[in-house]
Short mmCIF file of C-alpha atoms and ligand atoms in Angstrom, two decimals:
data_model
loop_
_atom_site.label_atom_id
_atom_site.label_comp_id
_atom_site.label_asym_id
_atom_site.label_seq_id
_atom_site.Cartn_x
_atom_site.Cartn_y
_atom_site.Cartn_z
CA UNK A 7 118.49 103.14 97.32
CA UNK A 8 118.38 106.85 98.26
CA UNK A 9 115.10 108.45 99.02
CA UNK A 10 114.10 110.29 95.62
CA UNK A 11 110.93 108.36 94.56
CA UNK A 12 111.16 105.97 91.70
CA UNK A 13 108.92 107.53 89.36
CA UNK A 14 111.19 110.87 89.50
CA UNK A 15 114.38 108.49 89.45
CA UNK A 16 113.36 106.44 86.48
CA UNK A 17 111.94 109.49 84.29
CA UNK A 18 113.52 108.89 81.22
CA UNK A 19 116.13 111.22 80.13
CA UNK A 20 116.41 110.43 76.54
CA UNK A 21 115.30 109.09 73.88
CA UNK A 22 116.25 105.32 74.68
CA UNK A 23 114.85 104.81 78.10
CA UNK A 24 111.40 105.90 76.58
CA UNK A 25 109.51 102.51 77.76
CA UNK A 26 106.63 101.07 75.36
CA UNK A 27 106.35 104.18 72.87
CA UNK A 28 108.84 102.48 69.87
CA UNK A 29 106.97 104.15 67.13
CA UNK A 30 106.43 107.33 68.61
CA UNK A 31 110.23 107.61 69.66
CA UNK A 32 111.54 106.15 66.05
CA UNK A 33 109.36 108.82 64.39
CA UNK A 34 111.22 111.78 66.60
CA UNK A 35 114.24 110.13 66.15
CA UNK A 36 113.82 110.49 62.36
CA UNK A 37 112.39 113.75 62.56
CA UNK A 38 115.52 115.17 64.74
CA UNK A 39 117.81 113.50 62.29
CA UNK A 40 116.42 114.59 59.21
CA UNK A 41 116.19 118.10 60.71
CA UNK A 42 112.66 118.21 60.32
CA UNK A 43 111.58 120.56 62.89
CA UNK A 44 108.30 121.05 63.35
CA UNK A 45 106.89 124.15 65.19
CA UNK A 46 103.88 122.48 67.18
CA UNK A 47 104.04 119.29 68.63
CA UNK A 48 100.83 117.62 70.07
CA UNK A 49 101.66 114.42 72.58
CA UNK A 50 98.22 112.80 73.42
CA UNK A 51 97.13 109.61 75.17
CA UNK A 52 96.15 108.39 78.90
CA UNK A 53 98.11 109.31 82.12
CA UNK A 54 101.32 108.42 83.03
CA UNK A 55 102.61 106.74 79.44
CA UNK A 56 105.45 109.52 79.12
CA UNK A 57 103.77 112.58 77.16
CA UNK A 58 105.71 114.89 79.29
CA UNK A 59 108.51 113.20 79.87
CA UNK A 60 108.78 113.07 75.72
CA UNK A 61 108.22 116.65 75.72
CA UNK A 62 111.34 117.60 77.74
CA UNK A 63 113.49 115.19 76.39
CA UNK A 64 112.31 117.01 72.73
CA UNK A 65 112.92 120.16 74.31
CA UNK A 66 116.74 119.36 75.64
CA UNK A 67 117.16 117.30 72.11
CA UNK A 68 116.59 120.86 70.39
CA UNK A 69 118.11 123.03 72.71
CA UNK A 70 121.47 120.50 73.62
CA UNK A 71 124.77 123.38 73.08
CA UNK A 72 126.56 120.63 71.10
CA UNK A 73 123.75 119.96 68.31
CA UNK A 74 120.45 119.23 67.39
CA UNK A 75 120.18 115.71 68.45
CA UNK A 76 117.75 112.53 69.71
CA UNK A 77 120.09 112.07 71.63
CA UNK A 78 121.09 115.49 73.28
CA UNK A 79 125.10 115.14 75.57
CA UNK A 80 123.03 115.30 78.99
CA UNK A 81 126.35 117.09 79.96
CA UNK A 82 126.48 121.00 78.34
CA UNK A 83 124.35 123.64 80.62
CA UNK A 84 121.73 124.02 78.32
CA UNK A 85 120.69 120.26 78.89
CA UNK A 86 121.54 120.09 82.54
CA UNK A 87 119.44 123.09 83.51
CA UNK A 88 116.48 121.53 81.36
CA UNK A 89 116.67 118.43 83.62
CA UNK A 90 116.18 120.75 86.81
CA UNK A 91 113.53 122.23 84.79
CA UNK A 92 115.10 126.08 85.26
CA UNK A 93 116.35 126.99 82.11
CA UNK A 94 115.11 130.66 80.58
CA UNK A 95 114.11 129.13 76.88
CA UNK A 96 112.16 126.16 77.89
CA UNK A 97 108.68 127.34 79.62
CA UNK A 98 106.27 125.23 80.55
CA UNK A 99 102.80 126.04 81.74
CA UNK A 100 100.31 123.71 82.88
CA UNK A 101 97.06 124.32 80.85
CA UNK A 102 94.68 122.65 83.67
CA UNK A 103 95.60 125.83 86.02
CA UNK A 104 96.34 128.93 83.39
CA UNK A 105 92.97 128.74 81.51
CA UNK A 106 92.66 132.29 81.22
CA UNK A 107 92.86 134.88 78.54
CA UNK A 108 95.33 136.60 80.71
CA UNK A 109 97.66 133.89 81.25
CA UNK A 110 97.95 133.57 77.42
CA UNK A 111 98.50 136.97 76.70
CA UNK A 112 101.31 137.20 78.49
CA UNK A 113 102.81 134.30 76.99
CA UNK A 114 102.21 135.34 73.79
CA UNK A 115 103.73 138.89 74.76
CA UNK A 116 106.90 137.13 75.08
CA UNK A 117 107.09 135.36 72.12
CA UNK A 118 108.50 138.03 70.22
CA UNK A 119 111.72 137.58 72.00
CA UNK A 120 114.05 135.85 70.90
CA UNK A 121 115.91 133.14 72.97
CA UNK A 122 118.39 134.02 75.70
CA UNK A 123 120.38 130.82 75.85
CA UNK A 124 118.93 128.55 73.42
CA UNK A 125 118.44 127.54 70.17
CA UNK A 126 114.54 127.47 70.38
CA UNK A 127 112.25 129.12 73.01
CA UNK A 128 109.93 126.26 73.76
CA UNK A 129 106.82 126.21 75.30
CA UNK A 130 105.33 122.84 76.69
CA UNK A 131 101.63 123.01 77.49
CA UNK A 132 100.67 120.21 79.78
CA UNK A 133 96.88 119.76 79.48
CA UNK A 134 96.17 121.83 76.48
CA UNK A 135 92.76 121.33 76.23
CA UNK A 136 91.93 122.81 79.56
CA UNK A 137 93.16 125.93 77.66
CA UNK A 138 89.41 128.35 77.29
CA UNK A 139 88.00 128.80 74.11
CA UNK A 140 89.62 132.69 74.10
CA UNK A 141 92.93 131.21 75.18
CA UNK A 142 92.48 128.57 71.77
CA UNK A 143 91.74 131.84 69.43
CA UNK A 144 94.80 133.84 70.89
CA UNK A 145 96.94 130.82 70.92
CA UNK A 146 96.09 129.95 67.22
CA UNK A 147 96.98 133.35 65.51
CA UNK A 148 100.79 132.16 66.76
CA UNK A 149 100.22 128.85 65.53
CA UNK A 150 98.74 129.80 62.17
CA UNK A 151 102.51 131.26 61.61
CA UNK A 152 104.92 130.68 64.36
CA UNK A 153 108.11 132.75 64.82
CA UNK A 154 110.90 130.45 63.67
CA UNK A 155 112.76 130.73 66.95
CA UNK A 156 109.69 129.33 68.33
CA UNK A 157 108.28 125.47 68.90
CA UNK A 158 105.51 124.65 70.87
CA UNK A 159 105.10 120.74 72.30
CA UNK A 160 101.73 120.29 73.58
CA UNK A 161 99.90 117.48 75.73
CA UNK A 162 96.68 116.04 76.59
CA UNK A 163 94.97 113.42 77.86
CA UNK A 164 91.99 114.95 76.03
CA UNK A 165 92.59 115.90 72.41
CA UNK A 166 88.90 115.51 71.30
CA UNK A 167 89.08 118.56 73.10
CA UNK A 168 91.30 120.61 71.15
CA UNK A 169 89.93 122.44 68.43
CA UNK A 170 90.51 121.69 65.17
CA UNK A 171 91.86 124.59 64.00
CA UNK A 172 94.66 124.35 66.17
CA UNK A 173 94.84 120.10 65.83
CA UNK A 174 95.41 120.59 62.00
CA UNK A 175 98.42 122.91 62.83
CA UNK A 176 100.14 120.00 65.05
CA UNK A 177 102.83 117.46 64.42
CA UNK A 178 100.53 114.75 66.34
CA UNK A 179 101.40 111.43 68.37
CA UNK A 180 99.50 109.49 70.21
CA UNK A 181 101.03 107.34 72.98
CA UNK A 182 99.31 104.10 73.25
CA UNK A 183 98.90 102.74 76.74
CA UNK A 184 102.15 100.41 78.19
CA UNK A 185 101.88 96.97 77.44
CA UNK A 186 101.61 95.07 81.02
CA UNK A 187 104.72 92.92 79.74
CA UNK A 188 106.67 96.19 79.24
CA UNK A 189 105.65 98.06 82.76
CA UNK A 190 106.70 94.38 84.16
CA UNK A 191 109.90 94.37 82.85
CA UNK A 192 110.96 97.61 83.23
CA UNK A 193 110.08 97.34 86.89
CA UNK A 194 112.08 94.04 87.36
CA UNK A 195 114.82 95.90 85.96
CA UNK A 196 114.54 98.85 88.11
CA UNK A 197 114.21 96.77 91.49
CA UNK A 198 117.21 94.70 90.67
CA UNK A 199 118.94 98.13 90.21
CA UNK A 200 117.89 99.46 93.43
CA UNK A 201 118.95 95.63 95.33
CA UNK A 202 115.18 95.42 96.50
CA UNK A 203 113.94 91.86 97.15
CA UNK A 204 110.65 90.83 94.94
CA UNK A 205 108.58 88.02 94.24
CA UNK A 206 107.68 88.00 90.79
CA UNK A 207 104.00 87.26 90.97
CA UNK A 208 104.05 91.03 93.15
CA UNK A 209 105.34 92.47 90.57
CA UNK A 210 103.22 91.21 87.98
CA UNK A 211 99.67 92.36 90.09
CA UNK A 212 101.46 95.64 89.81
CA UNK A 213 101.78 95.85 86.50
CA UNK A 214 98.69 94.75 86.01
CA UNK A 215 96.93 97.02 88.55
CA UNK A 216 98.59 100.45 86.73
CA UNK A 217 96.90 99.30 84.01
CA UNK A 218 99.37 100.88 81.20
CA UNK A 219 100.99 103.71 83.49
CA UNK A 220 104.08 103.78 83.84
CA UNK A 221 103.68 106.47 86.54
CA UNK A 222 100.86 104.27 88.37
CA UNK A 223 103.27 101.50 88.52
CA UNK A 224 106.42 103.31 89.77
CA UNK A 225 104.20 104.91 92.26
CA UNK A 226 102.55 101.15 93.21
CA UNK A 227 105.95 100.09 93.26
CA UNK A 228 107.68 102.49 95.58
CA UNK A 229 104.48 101.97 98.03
CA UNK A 230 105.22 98.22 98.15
CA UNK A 231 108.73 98.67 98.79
CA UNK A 232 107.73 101.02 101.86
CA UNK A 233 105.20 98.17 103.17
CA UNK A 234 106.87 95.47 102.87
CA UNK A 235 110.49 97.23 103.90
CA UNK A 236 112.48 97.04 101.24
CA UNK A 237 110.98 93.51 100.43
CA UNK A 238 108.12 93.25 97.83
CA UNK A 239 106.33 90.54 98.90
CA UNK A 240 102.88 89.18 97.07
CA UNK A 241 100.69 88.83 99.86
CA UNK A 242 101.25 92.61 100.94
CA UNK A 243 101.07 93.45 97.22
CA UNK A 244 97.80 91.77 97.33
CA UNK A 245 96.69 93.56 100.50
CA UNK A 246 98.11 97.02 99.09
CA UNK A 247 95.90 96.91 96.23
CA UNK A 248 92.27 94.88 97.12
CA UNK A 249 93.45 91.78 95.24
CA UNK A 250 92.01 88.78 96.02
CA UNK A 251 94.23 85.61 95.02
CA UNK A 252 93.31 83.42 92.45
CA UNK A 253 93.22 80.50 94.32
CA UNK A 254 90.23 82.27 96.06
CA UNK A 255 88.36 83.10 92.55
CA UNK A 256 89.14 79.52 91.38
CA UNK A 257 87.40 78.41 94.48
CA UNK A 258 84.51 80.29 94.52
CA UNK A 259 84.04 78.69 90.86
CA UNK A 260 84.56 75.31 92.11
CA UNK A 261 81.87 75.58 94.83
CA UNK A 262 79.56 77.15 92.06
CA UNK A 263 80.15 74.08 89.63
CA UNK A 264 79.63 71.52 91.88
CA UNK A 265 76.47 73.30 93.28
CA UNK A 266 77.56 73.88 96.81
CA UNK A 267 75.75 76.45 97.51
CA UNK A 268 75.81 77.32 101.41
CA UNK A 269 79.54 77.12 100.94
CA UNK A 270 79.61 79.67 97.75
CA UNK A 271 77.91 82.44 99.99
CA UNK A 272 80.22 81.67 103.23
CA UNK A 273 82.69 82.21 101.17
CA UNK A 274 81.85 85.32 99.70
CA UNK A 275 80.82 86.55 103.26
CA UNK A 276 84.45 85.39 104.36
CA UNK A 277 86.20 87.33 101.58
CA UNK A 278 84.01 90.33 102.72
CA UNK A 279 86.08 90.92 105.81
CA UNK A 280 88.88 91.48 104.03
CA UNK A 281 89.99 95.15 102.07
CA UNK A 282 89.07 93.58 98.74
CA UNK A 283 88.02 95.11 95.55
CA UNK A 284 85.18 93.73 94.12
CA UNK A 285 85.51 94.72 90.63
CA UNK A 286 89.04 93.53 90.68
CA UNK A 287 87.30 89.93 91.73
CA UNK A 288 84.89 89.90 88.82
CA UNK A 289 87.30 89.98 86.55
CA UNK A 290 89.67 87.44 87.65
CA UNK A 291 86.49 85.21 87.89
CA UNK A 292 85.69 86.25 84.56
CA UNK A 293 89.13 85.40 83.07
CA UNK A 294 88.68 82.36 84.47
CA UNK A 295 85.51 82.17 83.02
CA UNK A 296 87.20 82.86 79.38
CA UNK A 297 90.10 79.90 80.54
CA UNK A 298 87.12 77.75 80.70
CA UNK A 299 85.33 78.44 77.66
CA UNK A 300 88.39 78.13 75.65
CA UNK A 301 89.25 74.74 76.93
CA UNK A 302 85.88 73.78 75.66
CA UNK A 303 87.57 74.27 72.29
CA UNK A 304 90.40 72.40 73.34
CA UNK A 305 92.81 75.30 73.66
CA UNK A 306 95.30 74.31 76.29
CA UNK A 307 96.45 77.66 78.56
CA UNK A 308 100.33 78.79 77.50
CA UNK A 309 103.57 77.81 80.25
CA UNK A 310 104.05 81.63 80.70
CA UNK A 311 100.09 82.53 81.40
CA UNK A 312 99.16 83.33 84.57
CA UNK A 313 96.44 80.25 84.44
CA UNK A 314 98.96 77.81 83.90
CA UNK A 315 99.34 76.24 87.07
CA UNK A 316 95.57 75.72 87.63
CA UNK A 317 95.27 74.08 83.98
CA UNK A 318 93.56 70.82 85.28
CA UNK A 319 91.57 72.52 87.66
CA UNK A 320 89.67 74.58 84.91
CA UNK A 321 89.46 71.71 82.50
CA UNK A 322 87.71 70.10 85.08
CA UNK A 323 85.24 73.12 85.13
CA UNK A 324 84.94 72.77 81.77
CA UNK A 325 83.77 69.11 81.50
CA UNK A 326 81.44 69.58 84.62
CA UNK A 327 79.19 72.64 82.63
CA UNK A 328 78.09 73.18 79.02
CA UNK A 329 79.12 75.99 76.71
CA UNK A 330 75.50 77.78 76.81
CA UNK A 331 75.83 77.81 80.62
CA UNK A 332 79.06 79.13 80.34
CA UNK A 333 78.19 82.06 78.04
CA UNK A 334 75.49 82.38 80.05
CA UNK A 335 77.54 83.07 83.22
CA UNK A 336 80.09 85.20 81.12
CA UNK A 337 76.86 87.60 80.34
CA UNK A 338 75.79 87.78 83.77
CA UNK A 339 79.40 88.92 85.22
CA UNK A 340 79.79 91.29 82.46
CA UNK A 341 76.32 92.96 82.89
CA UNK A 342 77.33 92.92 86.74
CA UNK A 343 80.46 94.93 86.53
CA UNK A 344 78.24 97.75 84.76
CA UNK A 345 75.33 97.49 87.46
CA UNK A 346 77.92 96.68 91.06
CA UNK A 347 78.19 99.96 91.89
CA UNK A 348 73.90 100.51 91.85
CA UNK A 349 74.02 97.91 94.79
CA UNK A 350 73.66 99.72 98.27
CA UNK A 351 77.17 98.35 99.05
CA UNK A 352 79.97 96.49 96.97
CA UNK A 353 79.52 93.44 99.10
CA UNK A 354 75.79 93.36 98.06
CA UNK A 355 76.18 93.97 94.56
CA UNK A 356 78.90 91.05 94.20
CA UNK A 357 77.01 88.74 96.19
CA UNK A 358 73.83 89.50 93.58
CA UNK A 359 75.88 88.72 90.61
CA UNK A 360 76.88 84.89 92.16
CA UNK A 361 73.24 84.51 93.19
CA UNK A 362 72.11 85.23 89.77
CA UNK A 363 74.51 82.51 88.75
CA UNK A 364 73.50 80.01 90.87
CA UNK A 365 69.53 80.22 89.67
CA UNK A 366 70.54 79.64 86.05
CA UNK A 367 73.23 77.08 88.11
CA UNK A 368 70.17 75.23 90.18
CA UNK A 369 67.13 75.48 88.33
CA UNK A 370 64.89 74.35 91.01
CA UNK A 371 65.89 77.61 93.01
CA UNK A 372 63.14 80.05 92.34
ZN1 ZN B 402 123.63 119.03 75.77
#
């Protein structure tokens, strides 16, 4: 493995590596083949699910020297100086830092120009709608009739921000969060690659953790491999990110079910010393929660869940509680994740939730 970090390694290049977008990157692919070239592109949705990364691989599929293609050579200059980001045609500007009238004007100064090098001169705006109102009304006299030597690809994590003047002018996509099955297999395939040593249940609290990023988890990832040397092993994982193992949340349940109390709050007090996070706790214990409602409806957990293995274990909790109690506890955790961080500490706030439990638990505790 050399040193360049994974999530500049494993950028996609093209089309085809694109991870979790397969409607978004059919519809380009259509687009480019069809020669449908639209002159403003908007990419929207959350960070790190590959608006940018989309953008430049548009901008080298339009500006490739061998043709207009989804799938541009990767080997002609034009492409290879759009990978080091340093070719004349393609400019991008980052909308979070040139907000001003100013910066716009003198973008729009240059439009005139023609291309140096390229087929299109395109303009990427990361963060559009961090663009000021002024810089929205200069940019949208270009975009009510852009040059045809011109295409603009736009971005945001934000396009309810984006007037609609200029929203109606754009070609828009939005990128949906990565499926945690995707991120997880994309990273197995990528550590495999790279010859680093994982245990699978790591990699899955990873993908998990990023929470549809694809960035998040590449970063997660090469952080892990750092900790653990070149070996991703759970239990550092686990320490890494504030998890607290299931086995611990299963636990906790077990001691609330069968109403041992003292034990329920020595545990919680135990788990305290450790760099946990607490919201991350609540809902593994309400997932568990969820296992053990469904099993009151007979539904047995799948081989591939992460549940599996502790099957009998919540069926158990299921025959020892009925399902009103069980809703009941389900309301209480989920009005508790809103309210944890009102508690004077995390600890606190946690430790209120499980008490609340344990009076609707123990009736003759008031
Ligand atoms: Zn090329």
């Amino acid at each position: 493995m050399n040193n360049l970090i994974l999530s500049l390694k494993y950028r996609p290049q093209s089309l085809d590596k694109v991870v979790g977008q397969k409607y978004i990157v059919m519809a380009i692919k259509n687009s480019l083949d069809m020669k449908y070239i639209n002159h403003i592109w908007l990419f929207s949705g959350s960070y790190g699910v590959g608006k940018t990364s989309i953008a430049r691989i548009l901008a080298k599929s339009l500006n490739c020297k061998i043709k207009i293609s989804y799938k541009p050579c990767r080997k002609c200059v034009n492409c290879i100086k759009i990978e080091k980001n340093n070719f004349i045609d393609v400019i991008e500007i980052d909308g979070a830092s040139k907000t001003k009238i100013e910066d716009i004007k003198d973008l729009l100064d240059n439009i005139k120009y023609l291309p140096i090098i390229g087929r299109f001169k395109i303009y990427i705006i990361d963060e559009v709608h961090m663009l000021s109102k002024y810089s929205f009304n200069a940019l949208l006299k270009i975009l009510e009739n852009p040059p045809s030597h011109i295409i603009f690809i736009l971005a945001t994590t934000d396009p309810q921000k984006i007037p609609e003047t200029v929203l109606s002018r754009c070609l828009h996509f939005y990128l949906n969060k990565i499926s945690n099955y995707e991120i997880n297999k994309s990273i197995v395939k990528i550590l495999k690659k790279e010859k680093i040593i994982f245990e699978k249940k790591a990699i899955l609290s990873l993908s998990n953790f990023a929470n549809g990023s694809m960035r998040d988890a590449l970063n997660l990832t090469d952080q892990a491999i750092i900790l653990g040397k070149k070996k991703i092993l759970n239990s550092n994982v686990n320490k890494m990110l504030g998890l607290i193992d299931i086995e611990n949340s299963l636990i906790l349940l077990e001691y609330i079910f069968y109403k041992k109390y003292e034990k329920t709050i020595n545990l919680i007090k135990n788990i305290s010393t450790k760099n946990i996070n607490w919201n991350l706790f609540i809902y593994d214990i309400i997932n568990i929660i969820h296992q053990i409602y469904l099993c009151k409806f007979n539904i047995i957990i799948k081989k591939n869940h992460k549940y599996y293995i502790y099957y009998d274990r919540i069926k158990n909790l299921s025959n020892l509680t009925s399902l009103e109690e069980i809703k009941l506890y389900y309301k209480i955790l989920i009005k508790g994740t809103k309210n944890l961080y009102l508690a004077p500490n995390l600890y606190i706030g946690f430790e209120m939730i499980i008490l609340e439990i344990l009076t609707i638990n123990n009736k003759n505790i008031i």
